[in-house]
Amino acid sequence: MNLDNIRIVLVNTNTPGNIGGVARAMKNMGLSRLYLVEPREYPHEEATWRAASAGDVLDSAVVTATLEEAIADCQFVVGTSARGRRIPWPLLDPRKCAERLDGVSDDQEVAILFGREDRGLKNEELQACNLHLNIPTSEDYSSLNLAMAVQVVCYELRMLLSADSLPKAEDEEWDSPFTTREQMELFYEHLEQTLIDVEFLNPTAPRQLMARLRRLYSRVRLDEMELNILRGILTETQKRIKGIR
Ligand code: SAH
């Protein structure tokens, strides 16, 4: 996926401040191509003010008279909507939608459409889309502010890109190997013996102590370095006990 192939299309935006907020949300997440279909008021100082350091996104925004013009060359179009429509359409949440767009090759043009603040996208506009996107919300209030909806969608696209640069597994590039079952068993024997030595564990009435300690260490998933530290502590404790007695 290439974020440069993805354009954000705002249809008939009423509030210029929202256009600025959208530009900022996009730039924060690394998107730059903004299309404005017949905005009510644009350019506008409120848009510039809300864009903060994303003035370049506003400056390069493409203003069109119709939606058709804004998406004519697109191979994949996503329509966002706060509510369900009469005819069922393929519908995804932002994360699933980002994954789907990740599968669209870099030579394709992608558009994500956002509707009017008061009325959203019209049915015929939604029916021009390959896919619909809904941001899950509370049932009490499903309509997000326009710029915030853009933020959520662009954030999920960003997360897919960032995921590539982070280690895939939580234990990749760790600085010490993780312990084996055998090492853990030796550790538990050592721990149990030390607890008996310090008279914390009574071998005639052990209760669930070792089971609980096993569960504790299992949750942590120790590496060899950590295990060596713990075993060193046990060894020194045993030496002290034996020296004192
Ligand atoms: N009352 C309108 C909501 C408009 S909110 C309606 O019912 O459709 C303005 C735009 O923000 C919407 O057209 C959509 O593009 C986006 N948006 C707001 N809330 C959203 C949600 N929960 N899921 C997807 N898009 C949303």
mmCIF file of C-alpha atoms and ligand atoms in Angstrom:
data_model
loop_
_atom_site.group_PDB
_atom_site.id
_atom_site.type_symbol
_atom_site.label_atom_id
_atom_site.label_comp_id
_atom_site.label_asym_id
_atom_site.label_seq_id
_atom_site.Cartn_x
_atom_site.Cartn_y
_atom_site.Cartn_z
ATOM 1 C CA MET A 1 0.000 0.000 0.000
ATOM 2 C CA ASN A 2 1.173 3.499 -0.815
ATOM 3 C CA LEU A 3 -0.516 6.336 1.078
ATOM 4 C CA ASP A 4 0.258 8.633 -1.871
ATOM 5 C CA ASN A 5 -2.307 6.739 -3.948
ATOM 6 C CA ILE A 6 -5.067 7.395 -1.460
ATOM 7 C CA ARG A 7 -7.111 10.572 -1.774
ATOM 8 C CA ILE A 8 -9.517 11.856 0.837
ATOM 9 C CA VAL A 9 -12.632 13.302 -0.813
ATOM 10 C CA LEU A 10 -14.880 15.656 1.150
ATOM 11 C CA VAL A 11 -18.320 16.110 -0.387
ATOM 12 C CA ASN A 12 -20.093 19.490 0.071
ATOM 13 C CA THR A 13 -18.406 20.349 3.342
ATOM 14 C CA ASN A 14 -20.352 23.096 5.107
ATOM 15 C CA THR A 15 -17.869 24.223 7.750
ATOM 16 C CA PRO A 16 -14.504 25.507 6.514
ATOM 17 C CA GLY A 17 -12.939 24.732 9.903
ATOM 18 C CA ASN A 18 -13.582 21.039 9.299
ATOM 19 C CA ILE A 19 -11.647 21.186 6.022
ATOM 20 C CA GLY A 20 -8.640 22.509 7.950
ATOM 21 C CA GLY A 21 -9.091 19.836 10.615
ATOM 22 C CA VAL A 22 -9.149 17.171 7.915
ATOM 23 C CA ALA A 23 -5.946 18.517 6.328
ATOM 24 C CA ARG A 24 -4.207 18.313 9.685
ATOM 25 C CA ALA A 25 -5.504 14.817 10.440
ATOM 26 C CA MET A 26 -4.249 13.664 7.047
ATOM 27 C CA LYS A 27 -0.798 15.202 7.339
ATOM 28 C CA ASN A 28 -0.314 13.785 10.847
ATOM 29 C CA MET A 29 -0.888 10.310 9.395
ATOM 30 C CA GLY A 30 1.163 10.845 6.226
ATOM 31 C CA LEU A 31 -1.605 11.400 3.664
ATOM 32 C CA SER A 32 -1.498 14.452 1.432
ATOM 33 C CA ARG A 33 -4.093 14.269 -1.330
ATOM 34 C CA LEU A 34 -7.252 16.180 -0.450
ATOM 35 C CA TYR A 35 -10.181 16.635 -2.854
ATOM 36 C CA LEU A 36 -13.003 19.047 -2.108
ATOM 37 C CA VAL A 37 -16.247 18.554 -3.989
ATOM 38 C CA GLU A 38 -18.124 21.840 -4.084
ATOM 39 C CA PRO A 39 -17.245 23.082 -0.591
ATOM 40 C CA ARG A 40 -19.646 25.734 0.708
ATOM 41 C CA GLU A 41 -16.868 28.171 1.610
ATOM 42 C CA TYR A 42 -13.293 27.642 0.535
ATOM 43 C CA PRO A 43 -10.585 28.948 0.838
ATOM 44 C CA HIS A 44 -11.344 30.349 4.265
ATOM 45 C CA GLU A 45 -9.275 31.646 7.161
ATOM 46 C CA GLU A 46 -10.937 29.177 9.551
ATOM 47 C CA ALA A 47 -9.686 26.296 7.381
ATOM 48 C CA THR A 48 -6.167 27.719 7.345
ATOM 49 C CA TRP A 49 -6.236 28.214 11.106
ATOM 50 C CA ARG A 50 -7.473 24.697 11.866
ATOM 51 C CA ALA A 51 -4.956 23.157 9.459
ATOM 52 C CA ALA A 52 -2.094 24.512 11.638
ATOM 53 C CA SER A 53 1.101 23.162 9.998
ATOM 54 C CA ALA A 54 -0.821 21.278 7.306
ATOM 55 C CA GLY A 55 -1.279 24.370 5.132
ATOM 56 C CA ASP A 56 0.527 22.560 2.305
ATOM 57 C CA VAL A 57 -2.215 19.909 2.195
ATOM 58 C CA LEU A 58 -4.815 22.676 1.882
ATOM 59 C CA ASP A 59 -2.790 24.524 -0.749
ATOM 60 C CA SER A 60 -2.563 21.455 -2.945
ATOM 61 C CA ALA A 61 -6.230 20.466 -2.437
ATOM 62 C CA VAL A 62 -8.129 19.845 -5.670
ATOM 63 C CA VAL A 63 -11.534 21.525 -5.810
ATOM 64 C CA THR A 64 -14.098 19.955 -8.149
ATOM 65 C CA ALA A 65 -17.674 20.809 -9.088
ATOM 66 C CA THR A 66 -18.905 17.222 -8.940
ATOM 67 C CA LEU A 67 -18.097 13.960 -7.182
ATOM 68 C CA GLU A 68 -17.701 12.210 -10.555
ATOM 69 C CA GLU A 69 -14.806 14.521 -11.420
ATOM 70 C CA ALA A 70 -13.095 13.832 -8.100
ATOM 71 C CA ILE A 71 -13.152 10.047 -8.492
ATOM 72 C CA ALA A 72 -13.295 9.471 -12.270
ATOM 73 C CA ASP A 73 -9.770 7.951 -12.415
ATOM 74 C CA CYS A 74 -10.105 5.819 -9.244
ATOM 75 C CA GLN A 75 -10.047 2.020 -9.334
ATOM 76 C CA PHE A 76 -11.224 1.605 -5.740
ATOM 77 C CA VAL A 77 -13.704 3.836 -3.917
ATOM 78 C CA VAL A 78 -14.669 3.609 -0.243
ATOM 79 C CA GLY A 79 -17.698 5.467 1.147
ATOM 80 C CA THR A 80 -17.930 6.286 4.837
ATOM 81 C CA SER A 81 -21.230 6.347 6.631
ATOM 82 C CA ALA A 82 -22.451 6.720 10.183
ATOM 83 C CA ARG A 83 -25.564 4.609 9.644
ATOM 84 C CA GLY A 84 -26.762 1.546 7.814
ATOM 85 C CA ARG A 85 -28.359 2.004 4.407
ATOM 86 C CA ARG A 86 -31.378 0.364 2.888
ATOM 87 C CA ILE A 87 -29.545 -1.835 0.407
ATOM 88 C CA PRO A 88 -26.853 -3.938 2.102
ATOM 89 C CA TRP A 89 -23.387 -3.222 0.751
ATOM 90 C CA PRO A 90 -20.000 -4.721 1.631
ATOM 91 C CA LEU A 91 -19.294 -2.999 4.945
ATOM 92 C CA LEU A 92 -16.051 -2.902 6.954
ATOM 93 C CA ASP A 93 -14.713 -1.156 10.036
ATOM 94 C CA PRO A 94 -11.643 1.101 9.626
ATOM 95 C CA ARG A 95 -9.114 -1.609 10.559
ATOM 96 C CA LYS A 96 -10.526 -4.204 8.202
ATOM 97 C CA CYS A 97 -10.842 -1.564 5.513
ATOM 98 C CA ALA A 98 -7.172 -0.580 5.907
ATOM 99 C CA GLU A 99 -6.228 -4.264 5.565
ATOM 100 C CA ARG A 100 -8.317 -4.497 2.414
ATOM 101 C CA LEU A 101 -6.673 -1.381 0.953
ATOM 102 C CA ASP A 102 -3.282 -2.863 1.850
ATOM 103 C CA GLY A 103 -4.101 -5.560 -0.698
ATOM 104 C CA VAL A 104 -4.743 -3.016 -3.462
ATOM 105 C CA SER A 105 -1.631 -2.660 -5.612
ATOM 106 C CA ASP A 106 0.391 0.541 -5.661
ATOM 107 C CA ASP A 107 -0.519 1.446 -9.229
ATOM 108 C CA GLN A 108 -4.222 1.834 -8.406
ATOM 109 C CA GLU A 109 -5.919 5.064 -7.395
ATOM 110 C CA VAL A 110 -7.997 4.870 -4.223
ATOM 111 C CA ALA A 111 -10.575 7.370 -2.928
ATOM 112 C CA ILE A 112 -12.197 7.513 0.498
ATOM 113 C CA LEU A 113 -15.345 9.657 0.527
ATOM 114 C CA PHE A 114 -16.657 11.643 3.482
ATOM 115 C CA GLY A 115 -20.072 13.259 3.531
ATOM 116 C CA ARG A 116 -21.783 16.454 4.574
ATOM 117 C CA GLU A 117 -21.773 17.358 8.265
ATOM 118 C CA ASP A 118 -25.565 17.381 8.432
ATOM 119 C CA ARG A 119 -26.656 14.706 5.952
ATOM 120 C CA GLY A 120 -23.666 12.497 5.228
ATOM 121 C CA LEU A 121 -23.359 10.942 1.757
ATOM 122 C CA LYS A 122 -26.452 10.479 -0.408
ATOM 123 C CA ASN A 123 -27.544 6.974 -1.332
ATOM 124 C CA GLU A 124 -26.500 7.414 -4.958
ATOM 125 C CA GLU A 125 -23.063 8.589 -3.811
ATOM 126 C CA LEU A 126 -22.687 5.540 -1.579
ATOM 127 C CA GLN A 127 -23.772 3.346 -4.446
ATOM 128 C CA ALA A 128 -20.770 4.570 -6.462
ATOM 129 C CA CYS A 129 -18.513 2.866 -3.889
ATOM 130 C CA ASN A 130 -16.883 -0.574 -3.908
ATOM 131 C CA LEU A 131 -17.037 -0.761 -0.182
ATOM 132 C CA HIS A 132 -18.621 1.018 2.766
ATOM 133 C CA LEU A 133 -16.808 1.895 5.948
ATOM 134 C CA ASN A 134 -18.441 2.433 9.310
ATOM 135 C CA ILE A 135 -16.607 3.538 12.444
ATOM 136 C CA PRO A 136 -18.068 1.584 15.375
ATOM 137 C CA THR A 137 -19.576 3.919 17.961
ATOM 138 C CA SER A 138 -21.937 4.043 20.894
ATOM 139 C CA GLU A 139 -25.512 3.328 19.847
ATOM 140 C CA ASP A 140 -26.536 6.597 21.482
ATOM 141 C CA TYR A 141 -24.544 8.780 19.100
ATOM 142 C CA SER A 142 -22.993 7.375 15.959
ATOM 143 C CA SER A 143 -22.082 10.522 14.068
ATOM 144 C CA LEU A 144 -18.484 11.687 14.514
ATOM 145 C CA ASN A 145 -17.201 15.113 13.663
ATOM 146 C CA LEU A 146 -16.012 15.017 10.050
ATOM 147 C CA ALA A 147 -12.325 15.668 10.807
ATOM 148 C CA MET A 148 -12.363 13.112 13.605
ATOM 149 C CA ALA A 149 -13.832 10.487 11.304
ATOM 150 C CA VAL A 150 -11.029 11.225 8.814
ATOM 151 C CA GLN A 151 -8.525 10.941 11.670
ATOM 152 C CA VAL A 152 -9.703 7.478 12.680
ATOM 153 C CA VAL A 153 -9.654 6.167 9.119
ATOM 154 C CA CYS A 154 -6.203 7.631 8.335
ATOM 155 C CA TYR A 155 -4.846 6.346 11.643
ATOM 156 C CA GLU A 156 -5.710 2.775 10.712
ATOM 157 C CA LEU A 157 -3.961 3.211 7.356
ATOM 158 C CA ARG A 158 -0.922 4.577 9.183
ATOM 159 C CA MET A 159 -0.918 1.662 11.628
ATOM 160 C CA LEU A 160 -0.548 -0.806 8.782
ATOM 161 C CA LEU A 161 2.483 1.054 7.499
ATOM 162 C CA SER A 162 4.035 1.349 10.957
ATOM 163 C CA ALA A 163 3.431 -2.343 11.563
ATOM 164 C CA ASP A 164 5.934 -3.138 8.802
ATOM 165 C CA SER A 165 8.721 -1.273 10.570
ATOM 166 C CA LEU A 166 8.135 -2.817 14.007
ATOM 167 C CA PRO A 167 9.307 -6.325 14.901
ATOM 168 C CA LYS A 168 6.556 -8.753 13.896
ATOM 169 C CA ALA A 169 6.696 -10.869 17.045
ATOM 170 C CA GLU A 170 6.914 -9.521 20.564
ATOM 171 C CA ASP A 171 10.076 -11.548 21.197
ATOM 172 C CA GLU A 172 11.887 -10.727 17.963
ATOM 173 C CA GLU A 173 15.242 -8.981 18.482
ATOM 174 C CA TRP A 174 15.224 -9.827 22.218
ATOM 175 C CA ASP A 175 18.639 -9.601 23.913
ATOM 176 C CA SER A 176 18.569 -13.002 25.614
ATOM 177 C CA PRO A 177 17.042 -16.359 24.606
ATOM 178 C CA PHE A 178 13.786 -17.322 26.273
ATOM 179 C CA THR A 179 13.916 -20.106 28.847
ATOM 180 C CA THR A 180 13.067 -23.681 28.006
ATOM 181 C CA ARG A 181 10.695 -25.894 29.965
ATOM 182 C CA GLU A 182 13.668 -27.814 31.334
ATOM 183 C CA GLN A 183 15.347 -24.652 32.648
ATOM 184 C CA MET A 184 12.089 -23.617 34.273
ATOM 185 C CA GLU A 185 11.694 -27.009 35.982
ATOM 186 C CA LEU A 186 15.213 -26.704 37.429
ATOM 187 C CA PHE A 187 14.356 -23.201 38.591
ATOM 188 C CA TYR A 188 11.153 -24.368 40.321
ATOM 189 C CA GLU A 189 13.075 -27.135 42.120
ATOM 190 C CA HIS A 190 15.639 -24.575 43.262
ATOM 191 C CA LEU A 191 12.921 -22.132 44.330
ATOM 192 C CA GLU A 192 10.999 -24.792 46.222
ATOM 193 C CA GLN A 193 14.116 -25.968 48.053
ATOM 194 C CA THR A 194 15.057 -22.400 48.994
ATOM 195 C CA LEU A 195 11.549 -21.682 50.267
ATOM 196 C CA ILE A 196 11.829 -24.808 52.428
ATOM 197 C CA ASP A 197 15.273 -23.700 53.626
ATOM 198 C CA VAL A 198 13.972 -20.290 54.723
ATOM 199 C CA GLU A 199 10.907 -22.012 56.230
ATOM 200 C CA PHE A 200 8.456 -20.130 54.085
ATOM 201 C CA LEU A 201 7.210 -23.408 52.623
ATOM 202 C CA ASN A 202 6.286 -26.271 54.930
ATOM 203 C CA PRO A 203 6.826 -29.479 52.884
ATOM 204 C CA THR A 204 4.253 -31.334 54.984
ATOM 205 C CA ALA A 205 1.600 -28.707 54.195
ATOM 206 C CA PRO A 206 2.654 -27.137 50.901
ATOM 207 C CA ARG A 207 -0.869 -25.959 49.932
ATOM 208 C CA GLN A 208 -0.993 -24.334 46.492
ATOM 209 C CA LEU A 209 2.145 -22.268 46.922
ATOM 210 C CA MET A 210 4.239 -23.823 44.133
ATOM 211 C CA ALA A 211 1.283 -23.914 41.763
ATOM 212 C CA ARG A 212 0.690 -20.218 42.349
ATOM 213 C CA LEU A 213 4.367 -19.382 41.877
ATOM 214 C CA ARG A 214 4.452 -21.447 38.683
ATOM 215 C CA ARG A 215 1.490 -19.494 37.403
ATOM 216 C CA LEU A 216 3.167 -16.204 38.323
ATOM 217 C CA TYR A 217 6.396 -17.011 36.444
ATOM 218 C CA SER A 218 4.518 -18.504 33.502
ATOM 219 C CA ARG A 219 2.747 -15.217 32.980
ATOM 220 C CA VAL A 220 6.064 -13.350 32.815
ATOM 221 C CA ARG A 221 7.830 -15.705 30.399
ATOM 222 C CA LEU A 222 11.404 -15.330 31.642
ATOM 223 C CA ASP A 223 14.493 -15.057 29.472
ATOM 224 C CA GLU A 224 17.764 -16.789 30.401
ATOM 225 C CA MET A 225 19.348 -13.647 31.788
ATOM 226 C CA GLU A 226 16.396 -13.070 34.120
ATOM 227 C CA LEU A 227 16.418 -16.709 35.155
ATOM 228 C CA ASN A 228 20.112 -16.522 35.998
ATOM 229 C CA ILE A 229 19.504 -13.473 38.189
ATOM 230 C CA LEU A 230 16.719 -15.260 40.083
ATOM 231 C CA ARG A 231 18.794 -18.406 40.514
ATOM 232 C CA GLY A 232 21.723 -16.289 41.738
ATOM 233 C CA ILE A 233 19.455 -14.740 44.380
ATOM 234 C CA LEU A 234 18.292 -18.203 45.465
ATOM 235 C CA THR A 235 21.869 -19.511 45.665
ATOM 236 C CA GLU A 236 23.025 -16.563 47.785
ATOM 237 C CA THR A 237 19.985 -16.925 50.040
ATOM 238 C CA GLN A 238 20.764 -20.604 50.592
ATOM 239 C CA LYS A 239 24.425 -19.826 51.360
ATOM 240 C CA ARG A 240 23.399 -17.261 53.975
ATOM 241 C CA ILE A 241 20.890 -19.621 55.594
ATOM 242 C CA LYS A 242 23.438 -22.406 55.764
ATOM 243 C CA GLY A 243 26.167 -20.060 57.029
ATOM 244 C CA ILE A 244 23.961 -18.715 59.845
ATOM 245 C CA ARG A 245 22.866 -22.157 61.001
HETATM 246 N N1 SAH B 1 -25.824 12.683 9.938
HETATM 247 C C1 SAH B 1 -24.897 12.138 9.011
HETATM 248 C C2 SAH B 1 -23.527 12.121 9.631
HETATM 249 C C3 SAH B 1 -22.642 13.070 9.000
HETATM 250 S S1 SAH B 1 -21.145 13.156 9.814
HETATM 251 C C4 SAH B 1 -25.251 10.739 8.655
HETATM 252 O O1 SAH B 1 -26.077 10.191 9.317
HETATM 253 O O2 SAH B 1 -24.691 10.164 7.725
HETATM 254 C C5 SAH B 1 -20.120 13.650 8.462
HETATM 255 C C6 SAH B 1 -19.317 12.551 7.826
HETATM 256 O O3 SAH B 1 -18.372 12.043 8.753
HETATM 257 C C7 SAH B 1 -20.088 11.353 7.359
HETATM 258 O O4 SAH B 1 -20.690 11.575 6.090
HETATM 259 C C8 SAH B 1 -19.004 10.317 7.266
HETATM 260 O O5 SAH B 1 -18.226 10.574 6.118
HETATM 261 C C9 SAH B 1 -18.161 10.671 8.488
HETATM 262 N N2 SAH B 1 -18.615 9.913 9.674
HETATM 263 C C10 SAH B 1 -19.119 10.396 10.815
HETATM 264 N N3 SAH B 1 -19.401 9.407 11.697
HETATM 265 C C11 SAH B 1 -19.032 8.262 11.090
HETATM 266 C C12 SAH B 1 -19.068 6.880 11.462
HETATM 267 N N4 SAH B 1 -19.516 6.468 12.653
HETATM 268 N N5 SAH B 1 -18.601 5.972 10.568
HETATM 269 C C13 SAH B 1 -18.138 6.345 9.362
HETATM 270 N N6 SAH B 1 -18.096 7.634 8.948
HETATM 271 C C14 SAH B 1 -18.528 8.574 9.800
#
